[in-house]
CSV table of C-alpha atoms in Angstrom, one decimal:
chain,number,residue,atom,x,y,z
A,283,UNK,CA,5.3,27.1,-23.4
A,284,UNK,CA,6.8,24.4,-21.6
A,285,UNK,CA,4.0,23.9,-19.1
A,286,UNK,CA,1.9,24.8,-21.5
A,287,UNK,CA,2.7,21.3,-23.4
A,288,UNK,CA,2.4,19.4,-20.2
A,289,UNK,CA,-1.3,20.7,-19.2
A,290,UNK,CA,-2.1,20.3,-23.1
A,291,UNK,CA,-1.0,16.4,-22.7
A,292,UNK,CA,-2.6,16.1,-19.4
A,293,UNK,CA,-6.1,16.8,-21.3
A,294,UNK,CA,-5.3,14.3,-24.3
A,295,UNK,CA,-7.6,11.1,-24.1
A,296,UNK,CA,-7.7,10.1,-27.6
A,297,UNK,CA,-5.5,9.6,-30.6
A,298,UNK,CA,-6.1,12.7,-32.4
A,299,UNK,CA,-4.9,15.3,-30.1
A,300,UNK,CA,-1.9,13.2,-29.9
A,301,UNK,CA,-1.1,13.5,-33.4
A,302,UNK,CA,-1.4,16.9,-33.0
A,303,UNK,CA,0.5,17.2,-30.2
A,304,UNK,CA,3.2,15.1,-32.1
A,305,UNK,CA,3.1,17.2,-35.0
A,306,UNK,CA,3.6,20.3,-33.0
A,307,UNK,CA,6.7,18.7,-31.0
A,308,UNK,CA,8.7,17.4,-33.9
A,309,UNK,CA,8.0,21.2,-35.3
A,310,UNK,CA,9.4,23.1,-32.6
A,311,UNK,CA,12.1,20.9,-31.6
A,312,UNK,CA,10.5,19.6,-28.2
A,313,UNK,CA,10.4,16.3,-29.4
A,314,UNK,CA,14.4,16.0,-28.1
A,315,UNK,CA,13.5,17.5,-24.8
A,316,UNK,CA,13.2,14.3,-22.6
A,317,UNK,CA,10.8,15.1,-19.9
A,318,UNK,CA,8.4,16.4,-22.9
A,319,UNK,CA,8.8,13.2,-24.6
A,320,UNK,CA,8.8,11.0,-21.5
A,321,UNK,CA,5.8,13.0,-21.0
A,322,UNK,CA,3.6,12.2,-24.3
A,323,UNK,CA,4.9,8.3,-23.9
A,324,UNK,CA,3.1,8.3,-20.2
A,325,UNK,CA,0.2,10.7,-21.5
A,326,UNK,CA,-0.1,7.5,-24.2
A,327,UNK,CA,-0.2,4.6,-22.3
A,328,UNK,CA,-2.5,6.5,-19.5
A,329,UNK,CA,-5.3,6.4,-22.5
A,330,UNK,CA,-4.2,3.1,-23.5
A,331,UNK,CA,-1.9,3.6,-26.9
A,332,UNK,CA,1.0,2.3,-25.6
A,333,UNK,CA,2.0,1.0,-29.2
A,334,UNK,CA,1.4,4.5,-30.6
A,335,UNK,CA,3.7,6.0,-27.5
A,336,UNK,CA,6.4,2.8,-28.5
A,337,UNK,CA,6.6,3.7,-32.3
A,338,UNK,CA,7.4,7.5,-31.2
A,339,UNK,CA,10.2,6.0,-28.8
A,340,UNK,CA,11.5,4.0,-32.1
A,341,UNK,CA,12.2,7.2,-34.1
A,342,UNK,CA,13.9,9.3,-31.0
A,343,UNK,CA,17.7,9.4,-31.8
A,344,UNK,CA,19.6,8.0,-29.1
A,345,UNK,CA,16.4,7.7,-26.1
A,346,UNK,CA,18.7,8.7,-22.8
A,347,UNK,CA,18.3,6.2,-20.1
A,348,UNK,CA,14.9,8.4,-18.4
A,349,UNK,CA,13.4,7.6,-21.5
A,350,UNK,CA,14.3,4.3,-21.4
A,351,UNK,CA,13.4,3.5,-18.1
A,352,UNK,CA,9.9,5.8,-19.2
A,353,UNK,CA,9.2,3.4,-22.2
A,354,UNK,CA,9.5,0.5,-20.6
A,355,UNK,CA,6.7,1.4,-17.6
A,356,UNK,CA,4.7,2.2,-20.3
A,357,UNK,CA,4.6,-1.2,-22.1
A,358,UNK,CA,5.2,-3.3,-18.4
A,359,UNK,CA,1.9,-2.6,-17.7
A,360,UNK,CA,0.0,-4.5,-19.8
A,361,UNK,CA,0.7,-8.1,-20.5
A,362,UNK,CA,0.4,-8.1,-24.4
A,363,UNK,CA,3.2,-5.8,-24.6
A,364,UNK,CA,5.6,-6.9,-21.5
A,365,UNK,CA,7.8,-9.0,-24.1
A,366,UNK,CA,8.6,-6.0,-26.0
A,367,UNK,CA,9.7,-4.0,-22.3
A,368,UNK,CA,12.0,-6.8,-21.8
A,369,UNK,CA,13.4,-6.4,-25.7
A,370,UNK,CA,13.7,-2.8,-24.5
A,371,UNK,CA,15.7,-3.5,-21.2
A,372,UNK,CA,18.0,-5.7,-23.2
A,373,UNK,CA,18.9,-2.8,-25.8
A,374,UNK,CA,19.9,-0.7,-23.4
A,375,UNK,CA,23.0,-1.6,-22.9
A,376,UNK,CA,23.3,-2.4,-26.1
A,377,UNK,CA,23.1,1.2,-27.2
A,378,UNK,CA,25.6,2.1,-24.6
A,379,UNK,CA,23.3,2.9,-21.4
A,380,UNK,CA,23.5,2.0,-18.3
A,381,UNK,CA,20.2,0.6,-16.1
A,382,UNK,CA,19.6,2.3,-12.9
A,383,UNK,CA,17.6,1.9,-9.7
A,384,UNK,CA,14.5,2.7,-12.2
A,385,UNK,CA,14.7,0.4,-14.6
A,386,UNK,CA,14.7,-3.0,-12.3
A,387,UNK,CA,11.7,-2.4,-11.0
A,388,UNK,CA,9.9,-1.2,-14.4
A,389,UNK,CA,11.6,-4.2,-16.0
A,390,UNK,CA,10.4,-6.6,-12.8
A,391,UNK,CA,6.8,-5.2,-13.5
A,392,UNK,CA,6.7,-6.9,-16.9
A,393,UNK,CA,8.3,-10.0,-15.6
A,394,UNK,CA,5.2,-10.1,-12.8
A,395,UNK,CA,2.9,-10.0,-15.8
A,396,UNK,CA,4.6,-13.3,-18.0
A,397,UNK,CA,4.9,-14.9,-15.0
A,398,UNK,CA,8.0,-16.0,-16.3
A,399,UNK,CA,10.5,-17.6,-13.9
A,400,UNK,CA,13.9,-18.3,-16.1
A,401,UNK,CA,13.5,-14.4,-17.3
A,402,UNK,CA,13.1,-13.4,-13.4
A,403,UNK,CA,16.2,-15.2,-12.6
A,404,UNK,CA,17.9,-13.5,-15.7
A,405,UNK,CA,17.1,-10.3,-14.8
A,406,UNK,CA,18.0,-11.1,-10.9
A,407,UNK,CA,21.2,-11.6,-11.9
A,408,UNK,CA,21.7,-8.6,-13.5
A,409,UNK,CA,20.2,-6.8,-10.3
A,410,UNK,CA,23.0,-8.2,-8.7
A,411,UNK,CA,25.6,-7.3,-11.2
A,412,UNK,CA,24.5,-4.0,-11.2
A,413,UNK,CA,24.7,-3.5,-7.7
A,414,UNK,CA,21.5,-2.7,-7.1
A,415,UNK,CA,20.4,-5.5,-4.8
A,416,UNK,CA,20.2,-3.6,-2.2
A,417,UNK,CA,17.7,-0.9,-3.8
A,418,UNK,CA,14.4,-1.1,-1.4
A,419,UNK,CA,12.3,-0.6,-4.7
A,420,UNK,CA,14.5,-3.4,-6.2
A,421,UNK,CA,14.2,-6.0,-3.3
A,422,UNK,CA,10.5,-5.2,-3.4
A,423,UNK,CA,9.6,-5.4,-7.1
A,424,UNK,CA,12.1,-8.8,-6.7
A,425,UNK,CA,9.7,-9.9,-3.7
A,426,UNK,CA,6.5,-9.5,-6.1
A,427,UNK,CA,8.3,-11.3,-8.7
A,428,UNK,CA,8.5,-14.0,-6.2
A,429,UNK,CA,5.8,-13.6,-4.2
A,430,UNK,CA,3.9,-17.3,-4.6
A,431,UNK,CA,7.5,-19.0,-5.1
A,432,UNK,CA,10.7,-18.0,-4.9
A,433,UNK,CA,10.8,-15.1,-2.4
A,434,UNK,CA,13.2,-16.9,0.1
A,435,UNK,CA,15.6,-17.8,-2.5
A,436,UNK,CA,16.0,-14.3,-3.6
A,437,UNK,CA,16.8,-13.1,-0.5
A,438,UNK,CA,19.7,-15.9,0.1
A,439,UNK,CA,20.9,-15.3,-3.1
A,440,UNK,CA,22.0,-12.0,-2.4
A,441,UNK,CA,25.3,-11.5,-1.3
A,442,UNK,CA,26.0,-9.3,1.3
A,443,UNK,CA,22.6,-9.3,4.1
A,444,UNK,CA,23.4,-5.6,5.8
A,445,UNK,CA,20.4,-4.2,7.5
A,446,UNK,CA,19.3,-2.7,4.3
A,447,UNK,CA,18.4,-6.1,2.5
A,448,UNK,CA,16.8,-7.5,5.9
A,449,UNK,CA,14.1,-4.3,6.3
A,450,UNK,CA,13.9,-4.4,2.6
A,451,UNK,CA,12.9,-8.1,2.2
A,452,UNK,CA,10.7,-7.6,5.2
A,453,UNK,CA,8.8,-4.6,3.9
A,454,UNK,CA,8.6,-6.4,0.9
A,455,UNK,CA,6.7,-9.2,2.3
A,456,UNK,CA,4.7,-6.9,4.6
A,457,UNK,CA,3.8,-4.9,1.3
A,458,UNK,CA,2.7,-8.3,-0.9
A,459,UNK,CA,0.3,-9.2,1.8
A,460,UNK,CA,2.3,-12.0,3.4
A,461,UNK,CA,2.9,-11.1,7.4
A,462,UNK,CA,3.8,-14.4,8.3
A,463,UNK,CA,7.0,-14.7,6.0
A,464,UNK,CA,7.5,-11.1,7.6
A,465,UNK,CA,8.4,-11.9,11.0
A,466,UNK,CA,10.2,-15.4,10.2
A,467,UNK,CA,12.8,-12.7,8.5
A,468,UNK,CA,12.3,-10.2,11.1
A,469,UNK,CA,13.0,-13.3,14.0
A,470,UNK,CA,16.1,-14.3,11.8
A,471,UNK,CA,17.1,-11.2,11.7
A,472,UNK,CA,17.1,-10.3,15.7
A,473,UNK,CA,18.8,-14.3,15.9
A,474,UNK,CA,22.2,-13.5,13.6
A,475,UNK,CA,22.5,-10.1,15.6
A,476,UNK,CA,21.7,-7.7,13.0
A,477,UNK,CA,21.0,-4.2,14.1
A,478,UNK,CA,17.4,-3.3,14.0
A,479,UNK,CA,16.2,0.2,12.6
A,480,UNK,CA,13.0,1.7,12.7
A,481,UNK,CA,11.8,0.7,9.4
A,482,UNK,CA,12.1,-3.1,10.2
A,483,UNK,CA,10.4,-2.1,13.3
A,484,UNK,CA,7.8,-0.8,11.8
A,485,UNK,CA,7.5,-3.5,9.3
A,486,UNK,CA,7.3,-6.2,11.6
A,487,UNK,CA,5.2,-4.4,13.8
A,488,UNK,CA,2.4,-4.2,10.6
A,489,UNK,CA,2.9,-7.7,9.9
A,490,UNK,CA,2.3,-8.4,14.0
A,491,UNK,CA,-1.2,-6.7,13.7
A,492,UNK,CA,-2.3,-8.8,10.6
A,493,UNK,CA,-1.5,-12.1,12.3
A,494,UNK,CA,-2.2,-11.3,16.1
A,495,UNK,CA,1.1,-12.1,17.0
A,496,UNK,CA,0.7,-10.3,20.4
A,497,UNK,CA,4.5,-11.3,22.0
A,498,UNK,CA,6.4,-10.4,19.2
A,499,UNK,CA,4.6,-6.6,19.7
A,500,UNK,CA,5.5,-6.8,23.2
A,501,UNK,CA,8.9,-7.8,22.3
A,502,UNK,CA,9.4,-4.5,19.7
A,503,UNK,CA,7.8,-2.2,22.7
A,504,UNK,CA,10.4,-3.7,25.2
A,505,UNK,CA,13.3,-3.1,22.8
A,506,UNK,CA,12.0,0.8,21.9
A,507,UNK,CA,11.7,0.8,25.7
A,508,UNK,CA,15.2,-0.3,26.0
A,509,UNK,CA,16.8,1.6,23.4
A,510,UNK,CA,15.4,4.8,23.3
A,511,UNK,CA,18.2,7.1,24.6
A,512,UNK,CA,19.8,5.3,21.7
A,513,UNK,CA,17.6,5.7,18.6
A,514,UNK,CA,18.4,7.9,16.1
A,515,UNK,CA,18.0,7.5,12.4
A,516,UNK,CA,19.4,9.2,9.1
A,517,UNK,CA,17.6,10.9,7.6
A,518,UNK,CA,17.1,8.5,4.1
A,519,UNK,CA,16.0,6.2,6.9
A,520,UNK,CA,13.6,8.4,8.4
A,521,UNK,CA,11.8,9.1,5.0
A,522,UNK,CA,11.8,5.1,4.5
A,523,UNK,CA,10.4,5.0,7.9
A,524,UNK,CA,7.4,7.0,7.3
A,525,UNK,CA,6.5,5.7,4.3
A,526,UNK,CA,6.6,2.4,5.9
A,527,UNK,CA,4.5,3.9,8.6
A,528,UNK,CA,1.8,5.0,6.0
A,529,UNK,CA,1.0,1.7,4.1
A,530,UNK,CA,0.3,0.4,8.0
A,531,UNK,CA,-3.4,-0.2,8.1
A,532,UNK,CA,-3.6,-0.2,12.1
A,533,UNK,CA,-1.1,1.8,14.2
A,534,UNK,CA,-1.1,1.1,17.8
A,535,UNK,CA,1.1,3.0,20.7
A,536,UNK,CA,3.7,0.8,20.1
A,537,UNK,CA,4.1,1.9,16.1
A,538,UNK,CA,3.6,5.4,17.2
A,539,UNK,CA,6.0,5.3,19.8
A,540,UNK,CA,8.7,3.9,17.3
A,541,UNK,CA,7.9,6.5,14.5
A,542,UNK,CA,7.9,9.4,17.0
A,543,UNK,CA,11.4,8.1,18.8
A,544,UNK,CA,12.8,7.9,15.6
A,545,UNK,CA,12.3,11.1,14.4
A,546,UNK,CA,13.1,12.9,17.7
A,547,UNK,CA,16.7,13.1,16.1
A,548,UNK,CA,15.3,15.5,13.1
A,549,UNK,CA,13.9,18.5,15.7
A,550,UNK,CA,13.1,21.5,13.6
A,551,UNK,CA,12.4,19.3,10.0
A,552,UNK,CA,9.5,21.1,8.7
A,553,UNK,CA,6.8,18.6,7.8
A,554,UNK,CA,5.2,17.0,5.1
A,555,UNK,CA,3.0,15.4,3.5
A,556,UNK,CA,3.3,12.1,5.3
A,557,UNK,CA,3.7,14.2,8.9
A,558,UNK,CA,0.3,15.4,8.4
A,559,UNK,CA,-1.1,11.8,7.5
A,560,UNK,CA,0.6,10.7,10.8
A,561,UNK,CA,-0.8,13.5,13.0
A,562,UNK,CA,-4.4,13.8,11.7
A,563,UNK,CA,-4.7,9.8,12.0
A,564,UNK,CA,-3.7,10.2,15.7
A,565,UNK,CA,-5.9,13.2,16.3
A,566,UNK,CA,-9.0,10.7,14.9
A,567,UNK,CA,-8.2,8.0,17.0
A,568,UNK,CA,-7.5,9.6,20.1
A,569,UNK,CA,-10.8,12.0,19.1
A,570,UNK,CA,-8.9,15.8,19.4
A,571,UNK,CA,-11.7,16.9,16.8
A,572,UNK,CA,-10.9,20.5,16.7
A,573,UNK,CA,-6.9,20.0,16.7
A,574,UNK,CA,-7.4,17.9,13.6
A,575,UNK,CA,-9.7,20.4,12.2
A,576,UNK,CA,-6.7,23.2,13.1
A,577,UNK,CA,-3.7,21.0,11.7
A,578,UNK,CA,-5.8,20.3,8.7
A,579,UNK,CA,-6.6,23.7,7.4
A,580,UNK,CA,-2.5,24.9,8.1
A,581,UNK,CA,-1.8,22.3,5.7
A,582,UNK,CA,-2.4,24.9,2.7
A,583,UNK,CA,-2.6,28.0,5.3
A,584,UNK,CA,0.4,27.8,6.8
A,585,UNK,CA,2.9,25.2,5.4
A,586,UNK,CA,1.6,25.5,1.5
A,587,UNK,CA,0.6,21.4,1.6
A,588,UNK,CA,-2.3,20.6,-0.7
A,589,UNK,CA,-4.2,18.0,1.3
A,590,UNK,CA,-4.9,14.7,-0.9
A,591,UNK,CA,-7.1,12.5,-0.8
A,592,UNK,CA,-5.6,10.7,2.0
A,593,UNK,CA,-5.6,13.6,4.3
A,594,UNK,CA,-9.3,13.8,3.6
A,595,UNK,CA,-9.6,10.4,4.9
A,596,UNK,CA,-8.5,11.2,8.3
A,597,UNK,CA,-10.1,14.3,8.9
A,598,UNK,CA,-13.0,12.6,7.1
A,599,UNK,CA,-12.3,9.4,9.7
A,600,UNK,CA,-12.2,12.1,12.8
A,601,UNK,CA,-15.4,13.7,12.4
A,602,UNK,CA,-17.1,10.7,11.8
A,603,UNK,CA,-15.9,8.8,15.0
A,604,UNK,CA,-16.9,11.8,16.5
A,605,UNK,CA,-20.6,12.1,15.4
A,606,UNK,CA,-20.5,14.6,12.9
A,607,UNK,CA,-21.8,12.4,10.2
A,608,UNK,CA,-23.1,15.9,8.5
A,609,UNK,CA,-20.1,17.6,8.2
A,610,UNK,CA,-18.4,14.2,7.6
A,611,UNK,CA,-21.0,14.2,4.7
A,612,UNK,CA,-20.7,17.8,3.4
A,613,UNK,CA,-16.6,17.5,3.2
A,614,UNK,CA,-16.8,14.1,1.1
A,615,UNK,CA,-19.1,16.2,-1.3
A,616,UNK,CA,-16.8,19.2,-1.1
A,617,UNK,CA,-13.8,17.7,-2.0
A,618,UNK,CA,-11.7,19.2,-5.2
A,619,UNK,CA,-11.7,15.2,-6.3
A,620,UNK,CA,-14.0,11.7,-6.5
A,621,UNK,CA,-13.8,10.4,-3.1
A,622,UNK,CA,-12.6,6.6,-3.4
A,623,UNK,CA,-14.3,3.4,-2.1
A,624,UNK,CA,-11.8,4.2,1.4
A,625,UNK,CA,-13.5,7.5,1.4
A,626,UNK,CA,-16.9,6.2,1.5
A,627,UNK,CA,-16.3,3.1,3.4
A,628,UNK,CA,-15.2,5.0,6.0
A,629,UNK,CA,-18.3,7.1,6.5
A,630,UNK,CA,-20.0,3.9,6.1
A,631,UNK,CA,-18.7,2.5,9.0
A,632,UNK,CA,-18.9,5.7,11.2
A,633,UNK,CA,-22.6,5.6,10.3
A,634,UNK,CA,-23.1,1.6,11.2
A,635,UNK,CA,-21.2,2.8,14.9
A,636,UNK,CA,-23.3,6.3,15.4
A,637,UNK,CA,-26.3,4.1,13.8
A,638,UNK,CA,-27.5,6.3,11.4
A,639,UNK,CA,-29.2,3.5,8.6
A,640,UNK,CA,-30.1,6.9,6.2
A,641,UNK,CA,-26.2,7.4,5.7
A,642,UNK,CA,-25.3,3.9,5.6
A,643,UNK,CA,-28.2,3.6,2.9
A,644,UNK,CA,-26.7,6.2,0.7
A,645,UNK,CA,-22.9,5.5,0.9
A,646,UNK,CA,-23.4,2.1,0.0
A,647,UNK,CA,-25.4,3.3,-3.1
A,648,UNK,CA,-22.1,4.8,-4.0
A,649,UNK,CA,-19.8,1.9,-3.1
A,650,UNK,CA,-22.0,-0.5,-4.7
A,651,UNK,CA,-20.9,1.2,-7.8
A,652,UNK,CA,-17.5,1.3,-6.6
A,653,UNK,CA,-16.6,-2.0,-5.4
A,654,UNK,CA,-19.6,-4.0,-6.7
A,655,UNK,CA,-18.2,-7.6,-5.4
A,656,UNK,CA,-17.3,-6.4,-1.9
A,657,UNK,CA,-19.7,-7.9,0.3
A,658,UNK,CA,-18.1,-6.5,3.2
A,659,UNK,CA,-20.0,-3.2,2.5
A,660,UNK,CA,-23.9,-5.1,2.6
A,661,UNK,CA,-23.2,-7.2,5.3
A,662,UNK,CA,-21.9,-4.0,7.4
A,663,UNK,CA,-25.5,-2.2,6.3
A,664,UNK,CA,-27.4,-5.6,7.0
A,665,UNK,CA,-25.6,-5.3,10.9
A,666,UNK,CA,-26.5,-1.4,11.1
A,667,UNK,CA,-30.5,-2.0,10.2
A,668,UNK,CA,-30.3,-5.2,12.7
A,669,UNK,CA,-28.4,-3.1,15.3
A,670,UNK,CA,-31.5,-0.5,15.2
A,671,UNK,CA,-33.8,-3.5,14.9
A,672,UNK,CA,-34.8,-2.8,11.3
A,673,UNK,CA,-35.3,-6.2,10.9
A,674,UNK,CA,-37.0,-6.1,7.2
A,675,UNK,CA,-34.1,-3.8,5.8
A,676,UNK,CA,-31.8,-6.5,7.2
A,677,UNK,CA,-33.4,-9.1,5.2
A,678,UNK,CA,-33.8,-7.4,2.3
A,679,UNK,CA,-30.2,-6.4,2.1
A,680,UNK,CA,-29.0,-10.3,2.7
A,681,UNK,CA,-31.5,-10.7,0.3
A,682,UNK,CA,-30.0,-8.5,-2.8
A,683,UNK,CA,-26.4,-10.1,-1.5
A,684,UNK,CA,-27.8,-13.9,-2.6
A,685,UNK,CA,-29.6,-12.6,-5.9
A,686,UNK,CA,-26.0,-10.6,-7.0
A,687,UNK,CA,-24.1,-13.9,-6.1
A,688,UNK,CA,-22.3,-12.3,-3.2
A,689,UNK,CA,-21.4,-14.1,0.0
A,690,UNK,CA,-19.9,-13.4,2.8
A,691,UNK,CA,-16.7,-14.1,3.8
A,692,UNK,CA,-15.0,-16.6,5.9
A,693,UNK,CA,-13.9,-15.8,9.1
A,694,UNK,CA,-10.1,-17.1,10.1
A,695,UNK,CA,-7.5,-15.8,12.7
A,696,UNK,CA,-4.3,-15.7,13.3
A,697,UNK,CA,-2.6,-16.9,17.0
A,698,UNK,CA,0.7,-17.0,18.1
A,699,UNK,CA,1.8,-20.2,20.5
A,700,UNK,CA,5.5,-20.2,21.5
A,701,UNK,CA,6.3,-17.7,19.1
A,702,UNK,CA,4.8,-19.7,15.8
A,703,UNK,CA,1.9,-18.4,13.7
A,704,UNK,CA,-1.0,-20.8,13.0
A,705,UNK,CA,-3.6,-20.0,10.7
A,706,UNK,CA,-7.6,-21.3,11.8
A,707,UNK,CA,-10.5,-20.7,9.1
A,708,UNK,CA,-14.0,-20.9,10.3
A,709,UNK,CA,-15.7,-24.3,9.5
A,710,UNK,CA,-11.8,-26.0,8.2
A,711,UNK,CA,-10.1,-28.3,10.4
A,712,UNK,CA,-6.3,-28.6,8.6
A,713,UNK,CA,-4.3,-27.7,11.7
A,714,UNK,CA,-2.6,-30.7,12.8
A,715,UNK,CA,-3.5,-30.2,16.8
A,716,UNK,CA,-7.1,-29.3,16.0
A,717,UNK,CA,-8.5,-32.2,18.1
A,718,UNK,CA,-6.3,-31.1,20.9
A,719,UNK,CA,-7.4,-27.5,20.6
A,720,UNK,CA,-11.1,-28.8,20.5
A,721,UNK,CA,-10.7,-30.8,23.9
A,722,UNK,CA,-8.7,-27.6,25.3
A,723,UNK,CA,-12.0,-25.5,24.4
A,724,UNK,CA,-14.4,-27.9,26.0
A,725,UNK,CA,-12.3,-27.8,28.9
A,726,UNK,CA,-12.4,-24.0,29.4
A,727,UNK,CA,-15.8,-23.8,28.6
A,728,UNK,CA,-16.8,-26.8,31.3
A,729,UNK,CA,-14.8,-24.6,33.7
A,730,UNK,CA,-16.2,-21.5,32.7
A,731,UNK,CA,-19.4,-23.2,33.2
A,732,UNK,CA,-18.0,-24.8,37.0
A,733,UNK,CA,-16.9,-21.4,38.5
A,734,UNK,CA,-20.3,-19.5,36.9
A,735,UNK,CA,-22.7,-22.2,38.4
């Protein structure tokens, strides 16, 4: 019965069923069971009747702090109803509750949405009362909060800076798109002496590959070099490692190298789910096509993994750096789910590099649907039909970019001088030294031009 009711509320996607469903709870006494009830408030919101899921919560006698902290998710993610999430957070300890590690970060959601700075502060505050200022999830959700303003005086504020606050401040950053605040806390973290762990490693080491800032990843591979007979992690840290290691878009020898030194310590850990994203992602890059193929299918064979859609990514990614754009074709159309716009713009790109305009043709159809203001994905089918000298299809796909209103975007960089980031956008001149980085240009290129003549 009882998974019965959750595969009945995983099918709901309208109001009537849930009344029925309601009915049938408060009939056979479910309706106390927590996870049932925490259940129906998700399986509400999910088809967008938060209100109805909020006026079930209302009649519940005495909500325990999971249904609390369920509640409040619920109405954080939309904006009309974030006020009544914060009344919610408020009564809990009114009713004699206490927030956990949960709650902030529901509770920080709804603050995010009323853009609401004296409530962010208020709630800060009771982060730190709580103790919980040193949750990861908490520093991150408080890092979002502040993520246009703020962000530095939230990590000040707190109290005690152990190693924990540092990596979680810096994956923070790394995690709201902001690399450059990233490495000014990794730098003042390696400047007051404080020990460095694999997940700020592999933090900074992310942020280092969005900005370019090449010394600063020689610096990390020195210091792995240095102090890997020394390297050994616990294992909470080696779970926040590797889920650090995931969200990294690139990963270079040097992030490898980190990830793999720092799980050296855990010989004989069986592996999961993340494992197998690590090691399919290396076969595709290094191009072991049949070892990826082999460590894909023991997923479910041999270690009783259900691949997801991320693990199709890589094998996805493999065959198609390796020229099997067919089978590359056949498994996106295969898969037990809708492949996503990463699905599909991966085997757009493999076709633009193996040059095959038919696929490139087809996947856009689908990501035009998918992500119909990315003009990433025309202008990389304009290059393929240019690349093969297709010169009409080129024009004609620049051409339905300009009638849709899409343009391409600007190029900028990233380039670290004397360890300090600067930021150049093609076509703006804002950096102060500009003129002198002009003259330096025309001075390489006139003795480019001296030594080639």
């Amino acid at each position: 019965m009882y998974k019965l009711l959750i595969s009945k509320l995983g099918l709901c996607s309208s109001l009537k069923p849930l009344y029925q469903l309601h009915g049938f709870l408060i009939l056979t006494g479910f309706y106390n069971d927590d996870i049932i009830l925490s259940k129906f408030i998700e399986t509400c919101s999910r088809v967008g009747l938060s209100h109805y899921g909020h006026s079930v919560f209302k009649r519940k006698y005495q909500p325990s702090i999971y249904v609390y902290n369920t509640m409040i998710n619920s109405l954080s993610s939309d904006r009309s109803s974030a006020k009544e999430s914060l009344f919610l957070f408020k009564n809990i300890r009114v009713v004699g509750l206490i927030p956990d590690s949960y709650t902030f970060p529901f509770v920080l959601k709804a603050v995010n949405r009323l853009l609401d700075g004296s409530v962010a502060k208020q709630v800060h505050g009771q982060v730190i009362r709580s103790g919980f200022q040193e949750d990861i999830h908490v520093a991150i959700a408080l890092v979002r909060v502040y993520s246009t303003s703020g962000a530095h005086e939230i990590f000040e504020s707190m109290k005690v800076k152990n190693v924990i606050s540092w990596t979680s401040v810096i994956s923070g950053y790394v995690h709201v798109k902001r690399p450059k605040e990233a490495i000014e806390i990794f730098q003042r973290m390696r400047g007051e002496g404080v020990e460095l762990d694999e997940v700020a490693l592999l933090a900074a080491l992310s942020a280092c590959v969005d900005l370019g800032a090449l010394e600063l990843g020689k610096w990390i591979h020195r210091f792995i070099d240095q102090h890997r007979l020394h390297m050994t992690v616990s294992l909470c840290n080696a779970s926040k490692a590797l889920q650090v290691f995931e969200r990294m878009t690139y990963k270079n020898v040097v992030s490898w190298t980190t990830i793999i030194l720092g799980l050296a310590s855990h010989a004989g850990t069986r592996p999961n789910e993340i494992t197998f994203i690590g090691i399919l992602s290396a076969c595709s890059h290094v191009g072991l096509v049949e070892s990826g193929r082999s460590y894909f299918n023991s997923m479910s064979c041999k270690y009783g993994i259900t691949p997801k859609i991320q693990h199709y990514g890589c094998i996805i990614d493999l065959l198609g750096r390796a020229g099997s754009l067919q089978e590359a074709e056949d498994l996106v159309r295969s898969m037990p789910f809708n492949a996503n716009a990463a699905i599909w713009g991966s085997l757009l790109a493999s076709a633009r590099t193996q040059g095959d305009s038919s696929l490139a043709t087809k996947t856009l159809e689908r990501l035009s649907i998918l992500e119909p203001t990315n003009s990433g994905n025309y202008t990389l089918l304009s290059n393929t039909y240019a690349t093969l000298g297709k010169w009409n299809e080129a024009r004609l796909v620049r051409k339905t970019m300009r009638s849709s209103g899409l343009k391409k975007l600007t190029g900028g960089s990233f380039i670290e001088v004397n360890g300090c980031i600067h930021n150049f956008v093609a076509g703006i001149i804002t950096n102060p030294e500009a003129k002198v980085i002009d003259q330096m240009e025309k001075d390489e290129m006139k003795e480019n031009y001296l030594l080639t003549g």
